PDB file of C-alpha atoms in Angstrom:
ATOM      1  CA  UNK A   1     -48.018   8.678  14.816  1.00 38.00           C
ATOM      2  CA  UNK A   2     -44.673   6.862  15.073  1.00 41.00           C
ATOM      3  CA  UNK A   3     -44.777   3.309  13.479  1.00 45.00           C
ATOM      4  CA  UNK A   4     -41.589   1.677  12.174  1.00 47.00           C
ATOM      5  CA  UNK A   5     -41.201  -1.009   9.564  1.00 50.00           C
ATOM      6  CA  UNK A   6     -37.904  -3.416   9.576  1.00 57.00           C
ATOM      7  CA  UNK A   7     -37.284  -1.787   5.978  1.00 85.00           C
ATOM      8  CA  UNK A   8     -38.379   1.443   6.550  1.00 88.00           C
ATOM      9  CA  UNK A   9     -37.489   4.197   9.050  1.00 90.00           C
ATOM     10  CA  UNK A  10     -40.324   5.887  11.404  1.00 88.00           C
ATOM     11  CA  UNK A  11     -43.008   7.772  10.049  1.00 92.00           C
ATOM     12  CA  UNK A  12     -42.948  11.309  12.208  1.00 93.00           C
ATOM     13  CA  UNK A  13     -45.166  14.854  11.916  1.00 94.00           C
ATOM     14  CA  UNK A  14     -42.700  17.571  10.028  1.00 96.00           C
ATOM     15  CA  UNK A  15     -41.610  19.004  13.677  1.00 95.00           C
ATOM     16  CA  UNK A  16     -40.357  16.220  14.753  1.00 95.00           C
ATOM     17  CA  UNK A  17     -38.655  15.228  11.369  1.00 94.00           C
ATOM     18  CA  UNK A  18     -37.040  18.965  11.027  1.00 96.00           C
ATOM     19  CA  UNK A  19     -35.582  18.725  14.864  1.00 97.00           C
ATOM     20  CA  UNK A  20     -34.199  15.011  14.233  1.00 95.00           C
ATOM     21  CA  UNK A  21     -32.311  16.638  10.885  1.00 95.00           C
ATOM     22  CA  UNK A  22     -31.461  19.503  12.601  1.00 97.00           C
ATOM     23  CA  UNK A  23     -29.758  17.629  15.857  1.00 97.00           C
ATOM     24  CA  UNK A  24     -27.921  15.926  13.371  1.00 96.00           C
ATOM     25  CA  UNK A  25     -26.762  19.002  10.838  1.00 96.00           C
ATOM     26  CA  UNK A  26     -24.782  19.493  14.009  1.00 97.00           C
ATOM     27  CA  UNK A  27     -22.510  16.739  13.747  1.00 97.00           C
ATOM     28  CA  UNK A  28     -22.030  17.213   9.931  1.00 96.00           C
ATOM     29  CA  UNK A  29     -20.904  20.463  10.391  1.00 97.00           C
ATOM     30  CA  UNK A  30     -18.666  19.325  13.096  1.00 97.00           C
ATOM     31  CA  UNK A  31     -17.655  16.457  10.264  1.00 95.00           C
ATOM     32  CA  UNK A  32     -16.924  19.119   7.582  1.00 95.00           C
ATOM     33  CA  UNK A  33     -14.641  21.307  10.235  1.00 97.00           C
ATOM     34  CA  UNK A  34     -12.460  18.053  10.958  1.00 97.00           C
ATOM     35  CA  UNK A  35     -12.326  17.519   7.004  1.00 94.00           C
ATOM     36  CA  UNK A  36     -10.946  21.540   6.824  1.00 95.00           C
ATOM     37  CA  UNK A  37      -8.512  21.072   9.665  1.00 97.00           C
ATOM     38  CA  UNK A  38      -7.191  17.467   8.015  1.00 95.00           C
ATOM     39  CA  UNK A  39      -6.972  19.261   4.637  1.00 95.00           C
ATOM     40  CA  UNK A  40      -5.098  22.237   6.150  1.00 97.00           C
ATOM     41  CA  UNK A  41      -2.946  19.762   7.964  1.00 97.00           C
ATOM     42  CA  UNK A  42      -2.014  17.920   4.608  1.00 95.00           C
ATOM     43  CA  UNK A  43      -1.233  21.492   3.311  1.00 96.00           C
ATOM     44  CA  UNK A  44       1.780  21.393   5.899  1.00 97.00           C
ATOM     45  CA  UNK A  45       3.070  18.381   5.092  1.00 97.00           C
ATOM     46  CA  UNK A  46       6.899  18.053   3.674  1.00 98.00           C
ATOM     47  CA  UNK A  47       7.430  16.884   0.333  1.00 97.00           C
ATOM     48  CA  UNK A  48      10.058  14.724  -1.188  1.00 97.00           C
ATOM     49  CA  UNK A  49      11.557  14.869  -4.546  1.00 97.00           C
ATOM     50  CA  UNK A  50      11.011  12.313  -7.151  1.00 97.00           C
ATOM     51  CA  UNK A  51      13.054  12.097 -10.627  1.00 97.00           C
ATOM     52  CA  UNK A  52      10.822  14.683 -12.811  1.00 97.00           C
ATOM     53  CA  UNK A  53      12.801  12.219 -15.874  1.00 97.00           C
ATOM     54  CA  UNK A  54      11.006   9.306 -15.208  1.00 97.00           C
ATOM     55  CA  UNK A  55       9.682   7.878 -18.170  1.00 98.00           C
ATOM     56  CA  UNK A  56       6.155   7.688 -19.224  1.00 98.00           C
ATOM     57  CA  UNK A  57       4.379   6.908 -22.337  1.00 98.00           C
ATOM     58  CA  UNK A  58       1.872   8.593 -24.112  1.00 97.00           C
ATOM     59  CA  UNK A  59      -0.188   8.752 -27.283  1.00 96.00           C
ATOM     60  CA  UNK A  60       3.109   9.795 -28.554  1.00 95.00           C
ATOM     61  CA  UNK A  61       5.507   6.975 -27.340  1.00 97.00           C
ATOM     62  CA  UNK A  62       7.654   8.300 -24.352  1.00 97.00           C
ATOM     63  CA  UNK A  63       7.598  10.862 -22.386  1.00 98.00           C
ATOM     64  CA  UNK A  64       8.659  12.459 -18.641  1.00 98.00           C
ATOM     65  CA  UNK A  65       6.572  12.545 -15.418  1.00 98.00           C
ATOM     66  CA  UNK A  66       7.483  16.734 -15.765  1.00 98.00           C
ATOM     67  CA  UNK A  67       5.740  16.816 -19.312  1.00 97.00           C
ATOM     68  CA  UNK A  68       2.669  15.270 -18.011  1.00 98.00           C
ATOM     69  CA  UNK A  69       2.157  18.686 -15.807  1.00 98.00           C
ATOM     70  CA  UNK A  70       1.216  19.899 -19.256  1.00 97.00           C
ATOM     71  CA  UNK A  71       2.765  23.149 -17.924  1.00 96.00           C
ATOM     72  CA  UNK A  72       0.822  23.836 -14.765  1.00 97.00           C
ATOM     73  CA  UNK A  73       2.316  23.471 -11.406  1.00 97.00           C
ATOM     74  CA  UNK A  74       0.442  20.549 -10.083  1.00 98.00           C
ATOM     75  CA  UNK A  75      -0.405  17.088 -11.202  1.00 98.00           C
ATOM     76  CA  UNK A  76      -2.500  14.846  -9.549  1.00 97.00           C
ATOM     77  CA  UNK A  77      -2.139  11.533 -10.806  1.00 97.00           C
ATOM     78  CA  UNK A  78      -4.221   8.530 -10.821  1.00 96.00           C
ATOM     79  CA  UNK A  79      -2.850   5.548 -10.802  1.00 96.00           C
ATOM     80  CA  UNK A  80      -5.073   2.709 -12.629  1.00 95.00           C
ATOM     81  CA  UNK A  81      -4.615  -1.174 -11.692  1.00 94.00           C
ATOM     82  CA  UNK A  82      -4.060  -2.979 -14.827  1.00 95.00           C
ATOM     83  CA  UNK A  83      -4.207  -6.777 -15.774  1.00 95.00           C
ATOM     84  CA  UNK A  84      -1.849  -7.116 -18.283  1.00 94.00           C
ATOM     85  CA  UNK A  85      -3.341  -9.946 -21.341  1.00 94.00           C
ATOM     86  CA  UNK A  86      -6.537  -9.883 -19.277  1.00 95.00           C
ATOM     87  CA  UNK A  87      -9.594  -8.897 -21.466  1.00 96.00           C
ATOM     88  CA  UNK A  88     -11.843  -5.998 -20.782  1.00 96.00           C
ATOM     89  CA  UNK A  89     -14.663  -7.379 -18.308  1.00 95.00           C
ATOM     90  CA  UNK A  90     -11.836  -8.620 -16.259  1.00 95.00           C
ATOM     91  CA  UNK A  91     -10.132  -4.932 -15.384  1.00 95.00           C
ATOM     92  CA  UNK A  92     -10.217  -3.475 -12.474  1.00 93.00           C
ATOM     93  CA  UNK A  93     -13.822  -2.432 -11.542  1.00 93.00           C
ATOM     94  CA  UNK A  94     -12.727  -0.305  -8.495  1.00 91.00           C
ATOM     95  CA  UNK A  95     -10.788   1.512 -10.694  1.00 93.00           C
ATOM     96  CA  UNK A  96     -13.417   1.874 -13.399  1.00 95.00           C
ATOM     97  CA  UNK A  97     -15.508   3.347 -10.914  1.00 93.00           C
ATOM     98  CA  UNK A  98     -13.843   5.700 -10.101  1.00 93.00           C
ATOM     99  CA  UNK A  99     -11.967   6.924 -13.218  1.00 95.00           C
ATOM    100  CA  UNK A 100     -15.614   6.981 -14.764  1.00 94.00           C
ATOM    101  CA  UNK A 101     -16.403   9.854 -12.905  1.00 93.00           C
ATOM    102  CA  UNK A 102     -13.290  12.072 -13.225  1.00 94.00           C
ATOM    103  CA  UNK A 103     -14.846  13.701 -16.528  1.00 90.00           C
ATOM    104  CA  UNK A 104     -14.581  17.957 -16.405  1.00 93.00           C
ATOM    105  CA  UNK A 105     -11.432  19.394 -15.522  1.00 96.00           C
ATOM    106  CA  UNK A 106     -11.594  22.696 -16.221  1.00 97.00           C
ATOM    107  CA  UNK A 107     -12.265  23.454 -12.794  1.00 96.00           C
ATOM    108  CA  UNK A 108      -8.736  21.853 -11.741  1.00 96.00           C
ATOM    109  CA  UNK A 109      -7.129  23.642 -14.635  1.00 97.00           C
ATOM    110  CA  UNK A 110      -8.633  26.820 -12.848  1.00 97.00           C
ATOM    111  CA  UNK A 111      -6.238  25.783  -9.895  1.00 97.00           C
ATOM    112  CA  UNK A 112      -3.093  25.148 -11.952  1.00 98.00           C
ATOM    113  CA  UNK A 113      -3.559  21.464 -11.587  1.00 98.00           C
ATOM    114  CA  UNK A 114      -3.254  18.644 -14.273  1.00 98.00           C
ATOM    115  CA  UNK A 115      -4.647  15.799 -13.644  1.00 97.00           C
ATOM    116  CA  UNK A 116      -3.910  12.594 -15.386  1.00 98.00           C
ATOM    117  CA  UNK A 117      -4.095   8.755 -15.141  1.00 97.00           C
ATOM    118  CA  UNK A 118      -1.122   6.827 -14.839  1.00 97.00           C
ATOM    119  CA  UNK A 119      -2.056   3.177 -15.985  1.00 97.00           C
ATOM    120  CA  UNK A 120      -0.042   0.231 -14.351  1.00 95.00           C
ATOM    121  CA  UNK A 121       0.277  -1.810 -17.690  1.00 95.00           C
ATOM    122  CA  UNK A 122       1.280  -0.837 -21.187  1.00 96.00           C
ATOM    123  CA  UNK A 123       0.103   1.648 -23.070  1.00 97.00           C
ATOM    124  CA  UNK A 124      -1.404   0.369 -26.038  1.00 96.00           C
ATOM    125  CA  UNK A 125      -3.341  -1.839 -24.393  1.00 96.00           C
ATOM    126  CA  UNK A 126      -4.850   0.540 -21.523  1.00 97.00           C
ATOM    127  CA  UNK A 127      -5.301   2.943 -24.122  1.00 96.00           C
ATOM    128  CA  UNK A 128      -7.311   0.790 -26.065  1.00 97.00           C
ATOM    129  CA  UNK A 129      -9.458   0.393 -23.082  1.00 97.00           C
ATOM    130  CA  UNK A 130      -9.866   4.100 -22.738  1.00 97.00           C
ATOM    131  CA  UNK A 131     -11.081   4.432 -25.830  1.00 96.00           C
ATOM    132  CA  UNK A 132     -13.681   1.782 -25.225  1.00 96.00           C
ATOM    133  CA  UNK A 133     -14.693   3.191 -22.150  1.00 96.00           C
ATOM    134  CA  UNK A 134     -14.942   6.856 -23.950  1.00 95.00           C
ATOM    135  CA  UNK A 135     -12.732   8.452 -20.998  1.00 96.00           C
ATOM    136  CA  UNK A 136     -11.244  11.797 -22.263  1.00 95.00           C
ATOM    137  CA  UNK A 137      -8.790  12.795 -19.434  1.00 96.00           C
ATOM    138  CA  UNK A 138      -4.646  12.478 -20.075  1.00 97.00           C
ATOM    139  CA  UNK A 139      -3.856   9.045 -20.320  1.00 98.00           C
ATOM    140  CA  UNK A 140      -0.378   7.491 -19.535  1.00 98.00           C
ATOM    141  CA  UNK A 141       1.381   4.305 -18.882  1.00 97.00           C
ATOM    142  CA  UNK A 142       3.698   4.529 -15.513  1.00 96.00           C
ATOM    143  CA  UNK A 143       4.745   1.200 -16.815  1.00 95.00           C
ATOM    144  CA  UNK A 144       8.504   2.088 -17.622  1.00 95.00           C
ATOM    145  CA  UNK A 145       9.070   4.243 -13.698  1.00 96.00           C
ATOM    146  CA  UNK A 146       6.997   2.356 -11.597  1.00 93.00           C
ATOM    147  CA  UNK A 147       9.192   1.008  -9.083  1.00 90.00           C
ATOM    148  CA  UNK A 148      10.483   4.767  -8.659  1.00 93.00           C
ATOM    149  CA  UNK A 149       6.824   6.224  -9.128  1.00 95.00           C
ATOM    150  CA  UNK A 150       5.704   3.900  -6.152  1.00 92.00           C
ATOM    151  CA  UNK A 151       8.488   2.990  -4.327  1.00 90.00           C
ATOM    152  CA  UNK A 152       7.406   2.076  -0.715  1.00 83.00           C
ATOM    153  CA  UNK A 153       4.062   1.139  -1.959  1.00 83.00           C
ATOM    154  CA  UNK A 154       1.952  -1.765  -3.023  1.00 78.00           C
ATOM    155  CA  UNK A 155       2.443  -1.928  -7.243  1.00 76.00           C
ATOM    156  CA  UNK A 156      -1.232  -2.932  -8.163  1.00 71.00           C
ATOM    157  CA  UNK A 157      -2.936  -1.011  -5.917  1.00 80.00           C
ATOM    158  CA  UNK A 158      -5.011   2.136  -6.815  1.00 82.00           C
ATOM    159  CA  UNK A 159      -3.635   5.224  -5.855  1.00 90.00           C
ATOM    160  CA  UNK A 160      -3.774   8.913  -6.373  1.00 94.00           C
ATOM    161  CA  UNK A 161      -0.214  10.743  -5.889  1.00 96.00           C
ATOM    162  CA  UNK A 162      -0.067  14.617  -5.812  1.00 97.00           C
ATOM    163  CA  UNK A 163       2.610  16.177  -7.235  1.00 98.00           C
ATOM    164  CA  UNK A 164       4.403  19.886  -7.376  1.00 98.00           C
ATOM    165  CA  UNK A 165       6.454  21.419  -9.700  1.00 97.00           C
ATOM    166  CA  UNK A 166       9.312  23.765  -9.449  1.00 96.00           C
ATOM    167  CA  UNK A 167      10.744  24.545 -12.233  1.00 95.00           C
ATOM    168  CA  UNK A 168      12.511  21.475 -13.772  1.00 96.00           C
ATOM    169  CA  UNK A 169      12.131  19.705 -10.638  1.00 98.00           C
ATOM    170  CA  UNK A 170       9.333  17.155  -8.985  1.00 98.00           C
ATOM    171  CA  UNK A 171       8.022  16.752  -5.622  1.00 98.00           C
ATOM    172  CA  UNK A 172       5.553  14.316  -4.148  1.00 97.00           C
ATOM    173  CA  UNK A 173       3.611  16.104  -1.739  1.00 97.00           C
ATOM    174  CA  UNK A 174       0.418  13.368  -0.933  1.00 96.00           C
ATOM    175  CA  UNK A 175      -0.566   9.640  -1.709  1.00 95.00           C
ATOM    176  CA  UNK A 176      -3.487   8.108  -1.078  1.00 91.00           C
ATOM    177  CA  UNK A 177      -5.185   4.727  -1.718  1.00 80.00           C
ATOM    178  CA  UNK A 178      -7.645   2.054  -0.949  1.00 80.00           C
ATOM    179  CA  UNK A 179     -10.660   4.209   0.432  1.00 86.00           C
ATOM    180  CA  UNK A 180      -8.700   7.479  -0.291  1.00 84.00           C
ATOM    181  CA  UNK A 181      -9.611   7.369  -4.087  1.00 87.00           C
ATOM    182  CA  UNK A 182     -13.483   7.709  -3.162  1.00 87.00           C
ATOM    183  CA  UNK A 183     -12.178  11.679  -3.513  1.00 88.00           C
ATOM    184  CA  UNK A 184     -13.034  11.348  -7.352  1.00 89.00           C
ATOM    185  CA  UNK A 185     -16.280   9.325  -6.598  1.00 90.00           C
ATOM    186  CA  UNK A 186     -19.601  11.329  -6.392  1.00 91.00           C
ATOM    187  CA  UNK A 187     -21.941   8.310  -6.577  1.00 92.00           C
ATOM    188  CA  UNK A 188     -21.177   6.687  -3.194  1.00 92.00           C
ATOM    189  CA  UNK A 189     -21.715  10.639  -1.796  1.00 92.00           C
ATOM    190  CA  UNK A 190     -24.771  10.716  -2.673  1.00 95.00           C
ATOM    191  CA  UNK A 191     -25.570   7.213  -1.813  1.00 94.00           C
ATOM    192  CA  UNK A 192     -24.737   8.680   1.518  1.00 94.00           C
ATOM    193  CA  UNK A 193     -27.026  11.064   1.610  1.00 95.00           C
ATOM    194  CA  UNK A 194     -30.291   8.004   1.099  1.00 95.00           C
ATOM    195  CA  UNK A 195     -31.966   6.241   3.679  1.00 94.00           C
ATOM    196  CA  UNK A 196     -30.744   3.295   2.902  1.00 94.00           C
ATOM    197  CA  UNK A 197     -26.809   3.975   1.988  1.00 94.00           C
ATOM    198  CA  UNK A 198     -24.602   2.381  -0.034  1.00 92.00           C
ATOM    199  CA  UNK A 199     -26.142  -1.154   0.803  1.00 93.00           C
ATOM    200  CA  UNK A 200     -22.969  -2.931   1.665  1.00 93.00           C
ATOM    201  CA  UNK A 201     -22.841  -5.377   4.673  1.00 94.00           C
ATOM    202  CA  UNK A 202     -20.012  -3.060   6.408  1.00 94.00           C
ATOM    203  CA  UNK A 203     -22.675  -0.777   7.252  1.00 94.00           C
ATOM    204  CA  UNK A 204     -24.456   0.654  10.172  1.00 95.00           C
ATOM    205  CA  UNK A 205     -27.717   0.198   9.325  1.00 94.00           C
ATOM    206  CA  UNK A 206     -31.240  -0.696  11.194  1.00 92.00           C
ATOM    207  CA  UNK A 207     -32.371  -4.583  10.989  1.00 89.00           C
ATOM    208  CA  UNK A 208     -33.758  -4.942   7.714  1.00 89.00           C
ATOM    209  CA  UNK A 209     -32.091  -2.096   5.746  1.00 92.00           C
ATOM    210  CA  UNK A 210     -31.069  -3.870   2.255  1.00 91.00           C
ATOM    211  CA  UNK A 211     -27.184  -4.969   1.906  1.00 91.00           C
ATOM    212  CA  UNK A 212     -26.575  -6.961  -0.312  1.00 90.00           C
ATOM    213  CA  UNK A 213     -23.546  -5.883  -2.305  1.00 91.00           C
ATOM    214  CA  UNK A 214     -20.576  -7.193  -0.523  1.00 89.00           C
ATOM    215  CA  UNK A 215     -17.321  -5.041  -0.959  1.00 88.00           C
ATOM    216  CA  UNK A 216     -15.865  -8.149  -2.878  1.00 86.00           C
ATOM    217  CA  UNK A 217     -15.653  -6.221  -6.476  1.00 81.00           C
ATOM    218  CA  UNK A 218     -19.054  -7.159  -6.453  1.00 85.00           C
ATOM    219  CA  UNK A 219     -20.179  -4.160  -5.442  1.00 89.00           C
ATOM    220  CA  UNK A 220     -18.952  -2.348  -8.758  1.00 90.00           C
ATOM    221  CA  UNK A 221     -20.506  -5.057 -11.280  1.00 92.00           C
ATOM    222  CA  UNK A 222     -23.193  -6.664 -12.828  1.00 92.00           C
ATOM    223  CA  UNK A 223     -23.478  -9.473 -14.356  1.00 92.00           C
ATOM    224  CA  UNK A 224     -19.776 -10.277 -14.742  1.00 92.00           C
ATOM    225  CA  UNK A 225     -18.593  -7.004 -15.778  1.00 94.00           C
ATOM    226  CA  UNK A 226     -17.527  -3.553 -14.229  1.00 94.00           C
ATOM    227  CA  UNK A 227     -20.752  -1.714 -14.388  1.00 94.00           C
ATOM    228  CA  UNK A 228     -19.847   1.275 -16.407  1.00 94.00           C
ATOM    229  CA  UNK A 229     -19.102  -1.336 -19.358  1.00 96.00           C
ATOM    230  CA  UNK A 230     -22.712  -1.994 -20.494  1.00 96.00           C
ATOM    231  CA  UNK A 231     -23.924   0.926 -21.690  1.00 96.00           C
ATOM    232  CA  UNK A 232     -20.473   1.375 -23.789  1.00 95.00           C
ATOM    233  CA  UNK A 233     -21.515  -2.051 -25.436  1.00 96.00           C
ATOM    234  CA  UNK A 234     -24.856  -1.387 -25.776  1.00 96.00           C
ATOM    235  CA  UNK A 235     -23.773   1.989 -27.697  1.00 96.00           C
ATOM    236  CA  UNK A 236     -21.900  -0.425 -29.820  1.00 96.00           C
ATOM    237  CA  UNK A 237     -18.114  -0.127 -29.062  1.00 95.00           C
ATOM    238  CA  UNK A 238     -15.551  -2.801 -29.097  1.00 94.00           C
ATOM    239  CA  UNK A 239     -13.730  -3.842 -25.988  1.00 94.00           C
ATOM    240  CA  UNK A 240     -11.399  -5.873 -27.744  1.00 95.00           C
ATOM    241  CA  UNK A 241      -8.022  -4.900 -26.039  1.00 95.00           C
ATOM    242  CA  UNK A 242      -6.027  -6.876 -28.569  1.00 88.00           C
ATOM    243  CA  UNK A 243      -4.007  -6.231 -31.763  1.00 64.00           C
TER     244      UNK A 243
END
């Protein structure tokens, strides 16, 4: 039997199922040898220095982009839009996403990496926001170096920048941004992996397939608010970002 439904995709017997899945288990292993020859290609890139002095704060006022390797030899850093004076449901909900989901490190720390989240606007504030969201990972304002942190790129953007150490000094070895920062994002991977995606109109899906959450910020709220934020209310914290 092979009926289709403009919702729904054919209904097949198991052999035909199994050969459709296996016909395409081809081109995802294809996919995941182009991903292994891309990452051993950005293993060979050059790096360039940056000042390991510029300033950062932290919970304990100001401090160096070297300190924040916390001693290891890398740092990836995450660098979190901000809306300075803006209260919480008005914050970046891309970046919410994703920094919601960057949660155990120790596998990282395995690696001699740090990783850490840079925050475009100043520190008290962001870090009041951290705390409402619960987020645990090393948190930073770039506020003070950003102009040498990000020079050639677009201030107010997210971004993750990898970093080496040697010794005392710095190097920048990768950037990436816009779609790049879905690398810390498991829930749109395993949207991926349904039948009917991640829902958004950009898709190539069959006529009928749901899509309705535009990639507007939309599609990382509810009801007026980055997503993540309603179960931190609900559990009765404050998102007051003030005082």
């Amino acid at each position: 039997m092979n009926t289709e439904s403009p919702s729904r995709p054919a209904i097949v017997d198991r052999s035909q199922f199994e050969a459709d899945v296996a016909a395409l288990r081809v081109r995802e292993k294809a996919h995941v040898r182009e991903g292994d020859a891309i990452a051993a290609a950005r293993r060979r890139l050059p790096m360039v220095e940056v000042d390991a002095s510029s300033e950062l704060i932290g919970p304990d006022g100001p401090t160096t982009l070297l300190d924040a390797f916390e001693g290891r030899s890398q740092l990836l850093a995450y660098y979190f839009m901000w809306h300075t004076g803006h209260p919480a449901p008005e914050q970046c909900e891309g970046c919410t996403w994703v920094t919601t989901q960057v949660a155990e490190l120790s596998y990282l720390h395995s690696r001699d990496i740090t990783y850490a989240v840079f925050a475009q606007g100043p520190y008290p504030e962001t870090a009041r926001y951290r705390e409402f969201m619960g987020w645990q990972v090393p948190w930073y304002s770039a506020l003070p170096s950003m102009d040498t942190l990000l020079v050639g790129r677009s201030v107010g953007m997210m971004h993750i920048v990898c970093y080496l150490r040697t010794d005392d000094r710095v190097f920048e070895t990768y950037w990436t941004t816009r779609r790049g920062v879905e690398a810390m994002d498991y829930s749109y991977a395993l949207m991926d992996l349904t039948v009917y995606g991640r829902q958004e109109p950009w898709e190539d899906s069959p006529a009928g397939w749901p899509q309705h959450w535009p990639v507007d910020g939309s599609n990382t709220r509810i009801d007026g608010r980055p997503i993540p934020q309603w179960s931190r209310l609900a559990a009765g914290r404050s998102d007051d970002l003030s005082g």
